[in-house]
mmCIF file of C-alpha atoms (C1' of nucleotides) in Angstrom:
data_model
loop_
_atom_site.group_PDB
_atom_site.id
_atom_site.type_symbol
_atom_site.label_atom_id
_atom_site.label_comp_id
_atom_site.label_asym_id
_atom_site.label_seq_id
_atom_site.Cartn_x
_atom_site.Cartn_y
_atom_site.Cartn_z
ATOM 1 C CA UNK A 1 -10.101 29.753 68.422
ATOM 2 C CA UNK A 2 -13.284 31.778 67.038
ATOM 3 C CA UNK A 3 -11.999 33.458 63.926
ATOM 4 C CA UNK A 4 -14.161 36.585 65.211
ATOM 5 C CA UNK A 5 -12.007 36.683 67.854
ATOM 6 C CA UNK A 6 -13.072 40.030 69.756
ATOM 7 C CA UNK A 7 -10.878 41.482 72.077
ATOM 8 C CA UNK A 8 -12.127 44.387 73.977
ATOM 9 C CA UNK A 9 -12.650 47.602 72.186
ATOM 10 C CA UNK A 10 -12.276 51.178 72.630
ATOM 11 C CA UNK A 11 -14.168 53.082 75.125
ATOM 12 C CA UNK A 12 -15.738 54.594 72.947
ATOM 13 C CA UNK A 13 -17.503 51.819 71.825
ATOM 14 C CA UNK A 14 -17.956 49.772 74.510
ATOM 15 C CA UNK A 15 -18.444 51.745 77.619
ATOM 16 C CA UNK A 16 -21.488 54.278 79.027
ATOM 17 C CA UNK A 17 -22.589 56.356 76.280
ATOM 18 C CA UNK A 18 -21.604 54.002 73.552
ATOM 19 C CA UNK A 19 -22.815 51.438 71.632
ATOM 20 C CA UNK A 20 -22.710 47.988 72.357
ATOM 21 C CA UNK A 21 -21.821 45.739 75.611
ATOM 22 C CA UNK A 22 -23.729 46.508 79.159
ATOM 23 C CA UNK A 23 -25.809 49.658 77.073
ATOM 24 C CA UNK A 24 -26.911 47.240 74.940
ATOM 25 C CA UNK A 25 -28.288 45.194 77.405
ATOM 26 C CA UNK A 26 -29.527 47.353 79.702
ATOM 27 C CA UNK A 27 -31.740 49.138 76.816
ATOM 28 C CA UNK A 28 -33.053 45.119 75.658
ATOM 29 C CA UNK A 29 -33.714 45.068 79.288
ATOM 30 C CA UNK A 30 -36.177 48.294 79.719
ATOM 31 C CA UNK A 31 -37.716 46.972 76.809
ATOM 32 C CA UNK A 32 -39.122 44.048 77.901
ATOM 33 C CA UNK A 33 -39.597 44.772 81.492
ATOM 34 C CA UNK A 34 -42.186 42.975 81.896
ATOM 35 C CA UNK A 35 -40.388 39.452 81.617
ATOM 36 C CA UNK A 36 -37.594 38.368 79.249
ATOM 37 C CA UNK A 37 -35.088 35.902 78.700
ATOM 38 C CA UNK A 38 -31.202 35.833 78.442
ATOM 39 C CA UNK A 39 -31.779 34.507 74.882
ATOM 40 C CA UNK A 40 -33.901 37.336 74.299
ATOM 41 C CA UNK A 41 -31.450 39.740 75.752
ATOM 42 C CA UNK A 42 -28.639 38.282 73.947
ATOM 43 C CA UNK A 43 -30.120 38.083 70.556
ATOM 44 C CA UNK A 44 -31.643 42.135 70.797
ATOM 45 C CA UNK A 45 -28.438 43.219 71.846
ATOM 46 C CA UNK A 46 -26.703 41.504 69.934
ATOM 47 C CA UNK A 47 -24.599 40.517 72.542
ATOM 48 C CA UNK A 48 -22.872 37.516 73.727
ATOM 49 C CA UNK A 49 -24.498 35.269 75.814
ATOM 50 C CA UNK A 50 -21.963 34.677 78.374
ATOM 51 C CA UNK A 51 -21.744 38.951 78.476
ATOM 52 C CA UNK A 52 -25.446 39.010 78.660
ATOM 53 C CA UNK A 53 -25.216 36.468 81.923
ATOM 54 C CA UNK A 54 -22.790 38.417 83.813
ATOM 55 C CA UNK A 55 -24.602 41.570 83.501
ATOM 56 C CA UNK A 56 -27.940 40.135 84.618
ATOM 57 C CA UNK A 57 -26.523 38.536 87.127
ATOM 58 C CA UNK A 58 -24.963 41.619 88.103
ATOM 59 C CA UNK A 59 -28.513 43.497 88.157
ATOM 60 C CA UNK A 60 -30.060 40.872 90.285
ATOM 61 C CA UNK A 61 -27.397 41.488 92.665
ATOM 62 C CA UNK A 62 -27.639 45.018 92.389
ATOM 63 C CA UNK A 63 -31.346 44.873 93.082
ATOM 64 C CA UNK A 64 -32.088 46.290 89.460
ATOM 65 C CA UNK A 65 -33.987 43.304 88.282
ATOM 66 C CA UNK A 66 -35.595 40.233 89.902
ATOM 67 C CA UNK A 67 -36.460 36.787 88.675
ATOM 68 C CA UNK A 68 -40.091 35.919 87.663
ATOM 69 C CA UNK A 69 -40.159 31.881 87.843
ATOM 70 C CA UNK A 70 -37.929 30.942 90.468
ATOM 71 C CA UNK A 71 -38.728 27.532 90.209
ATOM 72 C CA UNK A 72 -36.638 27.154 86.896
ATOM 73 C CA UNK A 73 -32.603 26.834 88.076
ATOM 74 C CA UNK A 74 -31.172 27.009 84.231
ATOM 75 C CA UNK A 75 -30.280 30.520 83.684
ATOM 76 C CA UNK A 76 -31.022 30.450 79.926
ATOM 77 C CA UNK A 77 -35.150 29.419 81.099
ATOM 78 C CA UNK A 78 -34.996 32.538 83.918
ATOM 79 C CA UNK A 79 -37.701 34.745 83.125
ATOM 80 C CA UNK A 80 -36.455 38.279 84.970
ATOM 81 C CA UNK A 81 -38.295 41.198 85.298
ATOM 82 C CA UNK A 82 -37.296 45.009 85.948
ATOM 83 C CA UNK A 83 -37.726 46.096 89.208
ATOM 84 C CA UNK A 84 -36.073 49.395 89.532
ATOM 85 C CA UNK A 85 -35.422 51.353 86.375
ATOM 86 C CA UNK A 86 -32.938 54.124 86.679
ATOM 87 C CA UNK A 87 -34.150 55.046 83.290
ATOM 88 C CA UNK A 88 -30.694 56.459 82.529
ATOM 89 C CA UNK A 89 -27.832 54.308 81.217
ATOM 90 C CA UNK A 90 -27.129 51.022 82.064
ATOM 91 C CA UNK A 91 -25.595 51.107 85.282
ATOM 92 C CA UNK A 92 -22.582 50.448 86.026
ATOM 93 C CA UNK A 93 -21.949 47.517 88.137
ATOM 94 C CA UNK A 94 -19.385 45.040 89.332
ATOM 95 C CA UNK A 95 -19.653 41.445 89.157
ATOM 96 C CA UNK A 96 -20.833 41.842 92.931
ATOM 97 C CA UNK A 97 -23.238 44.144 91.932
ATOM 98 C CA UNK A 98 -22.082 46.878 93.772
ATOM 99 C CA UNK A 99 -21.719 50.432 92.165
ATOM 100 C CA UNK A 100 -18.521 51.140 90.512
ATOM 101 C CA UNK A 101 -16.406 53.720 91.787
ATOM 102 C CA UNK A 102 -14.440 54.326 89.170
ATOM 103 C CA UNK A 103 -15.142 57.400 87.202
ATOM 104 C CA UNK A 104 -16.961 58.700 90.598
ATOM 105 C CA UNK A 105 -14.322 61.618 91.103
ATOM 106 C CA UNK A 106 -13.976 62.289 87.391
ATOM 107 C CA UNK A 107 -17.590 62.539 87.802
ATOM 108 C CA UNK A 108 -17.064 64.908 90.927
ATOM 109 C CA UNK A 109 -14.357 67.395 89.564
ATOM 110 C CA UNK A 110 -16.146 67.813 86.207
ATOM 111 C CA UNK A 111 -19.744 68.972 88.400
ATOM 112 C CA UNK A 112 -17.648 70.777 90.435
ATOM 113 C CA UNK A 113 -15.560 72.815 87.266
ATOM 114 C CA UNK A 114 -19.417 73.811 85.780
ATOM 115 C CA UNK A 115 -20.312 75.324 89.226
ATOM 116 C CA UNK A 116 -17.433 77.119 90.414
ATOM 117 C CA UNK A 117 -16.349 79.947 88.018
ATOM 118 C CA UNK A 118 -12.450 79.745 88.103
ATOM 119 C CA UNK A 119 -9.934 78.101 89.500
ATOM 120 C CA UNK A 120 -6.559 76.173 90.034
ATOM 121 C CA UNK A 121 -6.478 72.852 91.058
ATOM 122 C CA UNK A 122 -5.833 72.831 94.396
ATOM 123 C CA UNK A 123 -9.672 74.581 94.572
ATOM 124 C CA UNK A 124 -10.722 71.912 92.456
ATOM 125 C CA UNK A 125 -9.514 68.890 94.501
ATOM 126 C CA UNK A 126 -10.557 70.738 97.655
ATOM 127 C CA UNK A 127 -14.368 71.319 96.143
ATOM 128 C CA UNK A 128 -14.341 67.611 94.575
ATOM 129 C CA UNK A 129 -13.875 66.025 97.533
ATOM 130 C CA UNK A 130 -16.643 65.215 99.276
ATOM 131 C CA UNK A 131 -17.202 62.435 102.182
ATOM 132 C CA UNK A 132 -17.704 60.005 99.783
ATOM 133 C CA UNK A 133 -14.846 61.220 97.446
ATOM 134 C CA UNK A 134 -11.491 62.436 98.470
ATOM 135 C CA UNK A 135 -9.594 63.987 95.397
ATOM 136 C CA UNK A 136 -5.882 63.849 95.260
ATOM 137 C CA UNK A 137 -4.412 67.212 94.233
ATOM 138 C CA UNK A 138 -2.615 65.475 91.830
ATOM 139 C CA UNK A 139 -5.601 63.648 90.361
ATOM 140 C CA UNK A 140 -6.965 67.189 89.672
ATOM 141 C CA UNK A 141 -4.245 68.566 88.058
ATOM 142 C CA UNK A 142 -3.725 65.738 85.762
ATOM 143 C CA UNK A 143 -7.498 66.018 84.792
ATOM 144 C CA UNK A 144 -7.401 69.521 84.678
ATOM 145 C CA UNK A 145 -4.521 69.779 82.359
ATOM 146 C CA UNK A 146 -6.206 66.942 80.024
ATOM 147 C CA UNK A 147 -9.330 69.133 80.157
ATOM 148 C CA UNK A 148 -7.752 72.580 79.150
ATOM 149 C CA UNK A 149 -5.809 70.880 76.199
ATOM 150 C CA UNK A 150 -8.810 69.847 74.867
ATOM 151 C CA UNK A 151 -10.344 73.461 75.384
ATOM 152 C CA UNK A 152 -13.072 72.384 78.158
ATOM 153 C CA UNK A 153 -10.889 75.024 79.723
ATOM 154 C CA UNK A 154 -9.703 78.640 79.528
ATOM 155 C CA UNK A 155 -6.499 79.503 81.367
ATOM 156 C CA UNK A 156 -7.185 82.867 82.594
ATOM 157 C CA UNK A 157 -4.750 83.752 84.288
ATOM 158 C CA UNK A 158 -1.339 81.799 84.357
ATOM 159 C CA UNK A 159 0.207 83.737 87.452
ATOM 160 C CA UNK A 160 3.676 83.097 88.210
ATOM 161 C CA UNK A 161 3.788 79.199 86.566
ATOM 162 C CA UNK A 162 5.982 77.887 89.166
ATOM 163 C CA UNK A 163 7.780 79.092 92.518
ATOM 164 C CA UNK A 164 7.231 79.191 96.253
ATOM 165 C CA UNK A 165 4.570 82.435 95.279
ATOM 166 C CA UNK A 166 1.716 80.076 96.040
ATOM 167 C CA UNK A 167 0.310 81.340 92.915
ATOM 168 C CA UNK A 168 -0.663 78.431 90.600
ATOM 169 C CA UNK A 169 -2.362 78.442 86.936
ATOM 170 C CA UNK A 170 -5.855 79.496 87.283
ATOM 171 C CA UNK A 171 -8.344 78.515 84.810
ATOM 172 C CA UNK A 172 -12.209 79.177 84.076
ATOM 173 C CA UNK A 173 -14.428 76.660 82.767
ATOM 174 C CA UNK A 174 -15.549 77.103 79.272
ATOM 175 C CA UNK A 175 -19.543 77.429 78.930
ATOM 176 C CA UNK A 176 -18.886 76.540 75.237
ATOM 177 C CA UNK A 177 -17.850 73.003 76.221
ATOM 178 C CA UNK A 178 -20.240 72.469 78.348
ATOM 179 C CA UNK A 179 -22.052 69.494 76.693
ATOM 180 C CA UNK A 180 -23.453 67.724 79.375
ATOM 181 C CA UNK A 181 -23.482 65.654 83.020
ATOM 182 C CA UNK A 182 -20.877 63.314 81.888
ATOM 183 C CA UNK A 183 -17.471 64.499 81.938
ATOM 184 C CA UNK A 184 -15.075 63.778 79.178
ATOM 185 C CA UNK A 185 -13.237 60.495 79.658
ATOM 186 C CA UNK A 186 -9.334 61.061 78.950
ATOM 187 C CA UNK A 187 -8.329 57.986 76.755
ATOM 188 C CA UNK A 188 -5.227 55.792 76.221
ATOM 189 C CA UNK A 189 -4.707 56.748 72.918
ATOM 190 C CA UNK A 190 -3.919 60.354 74.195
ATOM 191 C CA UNK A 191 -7.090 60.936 72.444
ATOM 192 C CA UNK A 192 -10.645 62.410 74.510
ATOM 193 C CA UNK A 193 -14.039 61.282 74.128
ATOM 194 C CA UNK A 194 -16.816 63.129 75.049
ATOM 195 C CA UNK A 195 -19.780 60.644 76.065
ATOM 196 C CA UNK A 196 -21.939 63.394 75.275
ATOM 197 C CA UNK A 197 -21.800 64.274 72.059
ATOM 198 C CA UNK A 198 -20.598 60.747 71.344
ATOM 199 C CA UNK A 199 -17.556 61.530 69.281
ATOM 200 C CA UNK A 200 -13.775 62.415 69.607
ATOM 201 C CA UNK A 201 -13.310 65.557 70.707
ATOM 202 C CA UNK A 202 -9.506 66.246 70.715
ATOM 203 C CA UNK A 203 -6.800 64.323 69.472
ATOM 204 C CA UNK A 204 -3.115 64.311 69.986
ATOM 205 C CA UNK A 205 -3.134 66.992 66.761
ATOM 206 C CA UNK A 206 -1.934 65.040 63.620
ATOM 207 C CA UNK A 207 -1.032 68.553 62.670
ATOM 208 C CA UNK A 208 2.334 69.210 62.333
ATOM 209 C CA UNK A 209 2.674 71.836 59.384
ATOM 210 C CA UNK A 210 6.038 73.666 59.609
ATOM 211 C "C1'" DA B 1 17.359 76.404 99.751
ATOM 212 C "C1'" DT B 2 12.665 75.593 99.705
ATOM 213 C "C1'" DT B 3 8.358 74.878 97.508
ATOM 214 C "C1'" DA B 4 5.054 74.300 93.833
ATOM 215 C "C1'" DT B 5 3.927 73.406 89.094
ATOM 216 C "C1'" DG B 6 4.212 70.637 84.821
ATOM 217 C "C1'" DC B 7 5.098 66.431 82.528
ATOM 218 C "C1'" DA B 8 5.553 61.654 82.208
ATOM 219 C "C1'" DA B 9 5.360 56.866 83.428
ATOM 220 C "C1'" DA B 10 3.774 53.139 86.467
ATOM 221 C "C1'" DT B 11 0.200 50.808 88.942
ATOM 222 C "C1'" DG B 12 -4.517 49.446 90.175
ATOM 223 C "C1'" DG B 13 -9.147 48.369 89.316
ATOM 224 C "C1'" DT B 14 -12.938 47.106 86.298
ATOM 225 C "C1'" DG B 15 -15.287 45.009 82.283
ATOM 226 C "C1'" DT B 16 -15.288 41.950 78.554
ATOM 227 C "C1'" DA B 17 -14.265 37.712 76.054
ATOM 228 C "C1'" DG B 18 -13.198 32.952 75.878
ATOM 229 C "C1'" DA B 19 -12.435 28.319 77.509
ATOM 230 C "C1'" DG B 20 -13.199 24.398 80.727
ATOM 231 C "C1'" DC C 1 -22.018 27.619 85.480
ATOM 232 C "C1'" DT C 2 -17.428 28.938 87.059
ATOM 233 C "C1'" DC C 3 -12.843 30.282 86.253
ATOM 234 C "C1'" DT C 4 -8.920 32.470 83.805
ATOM 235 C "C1'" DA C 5 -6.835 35.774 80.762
ATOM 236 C "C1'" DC C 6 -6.587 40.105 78.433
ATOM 237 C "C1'" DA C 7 -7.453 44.987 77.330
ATOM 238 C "C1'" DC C 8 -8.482 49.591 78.707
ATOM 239 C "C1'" DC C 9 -9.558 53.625 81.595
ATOM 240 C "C1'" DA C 10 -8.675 55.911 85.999
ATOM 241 C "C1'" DT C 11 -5.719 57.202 89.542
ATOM 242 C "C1'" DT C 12 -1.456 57.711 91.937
ATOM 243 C "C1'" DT C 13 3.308 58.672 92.382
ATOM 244 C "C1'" DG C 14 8.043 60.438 91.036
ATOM 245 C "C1'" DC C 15 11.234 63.443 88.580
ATOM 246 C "C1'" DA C 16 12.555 67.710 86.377
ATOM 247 C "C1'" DT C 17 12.027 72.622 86.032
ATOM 248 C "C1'" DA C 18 11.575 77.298 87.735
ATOM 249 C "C1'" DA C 19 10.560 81.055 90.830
ATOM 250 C "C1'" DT C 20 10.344 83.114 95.407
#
DNA sequence: ATTATGCAAATGGTGTAGAG
DNA sequence: CTCTACACCATTTGCATAAT
């Protein structure tokens, strides 16, 4: 009933290499590792209270922070204190405080696209998936088709398109685009945000000039 | 006729926000 | 403090198209 009634924003604003929400947090958090509250969380981050609980209770799950003065039960009077600083980004955890997964094989295909020089996407699933992982050739080629209209990619060679030849679109990373460890999140809006440079990279061209 | 690619839409999972 | 609802990204699956 809050006039300021927030719903969730875009990715870009919210999520892992953005502004605001768990970041936010996670930042108030390294800087008081020595001891902090949740009030002090909230009101650095500028977060909500309620946000700021879940996360930290997330954390203590995780292992990531612990609690100072047990003895107090009320979770605003909790002093915490970090325990294991991944010094990155605020990590990304579930209620349970178990690492998310999603993301993971984006993660994997995008490190796998800067090592290998060219390829289709049936290389790419097969060199994403790991033990942990398992990419679905499908996965890949959605990604992978995402990826080269925003120019990440260069098709090199587009072989016979389609047939029984065996002979698929091959395509060769582009150095240029190479901006940094986190790959390029493919959004809803048809639009795709690289984390790395922080900013829209490629939209769903406006441009329509006959 | 068979097989693979390309495109598009549907579904699932996760995080955030709010209310009880 | 716990629970419910909502929004968004990620992933999977299906259909249409085209070549061998």
């Amino acid at each position: 009933m809050a006039a300021t009634k927030q719903k969730r924003r875009g990715a870009h604003l919210e999520m892992v290499g953005g502004k605001g929400g768990r970041q936010r947090v996670w930042e108030a958090i390294r800087a008081n590792r020595d001891g902090f509250y949740l009030a002090d969380i909230s009101r650095a981050a500028k977060v909500d209270l309620a946000t700021v609980r879940t996360y930290v209770q997330a954390l203590e799950r995780g292992g990531f922070i612990q609690q100072c003065n047990v003895t107090v039960k009320l979770a605003e009077a909790k002093q915490f204190a970090l325990v294991k600083d991944n010094g990155l980004e605020a990590p990304r955890l579930t209620a349970e405080g178990k690492p998310v997964i999603q993301g993971l094989i984006n993660e994997a295909m995008w490190r796998t696209m800067r090592m290998v020089r060219d390829f289709n996407f049936h290389e790419l699933a097969a060199l994403s998936s790991t033990t942990e992982v398992s990419v679905a050739p499908g996965t890949a080629r959605t990604y992978l088709r995402h990826l080269a209209t925003a120019g990440y990619l260069i098709e090199i060679d587009k072989g016979h398109g389609k047939g029984a030849g065996g002979i698929p679109t091959r395509y060769r990373f582009n150095p240029a685009r190479n901006s940094g460890p986190r790959p390029p999140m493919i959004q809803r809006t048809k639009s795709i945000y690289d984390p790395n440079l922080g900013q829209i990279v490629w939209q769903e061209e406006p441009d329509h000039d006959c």
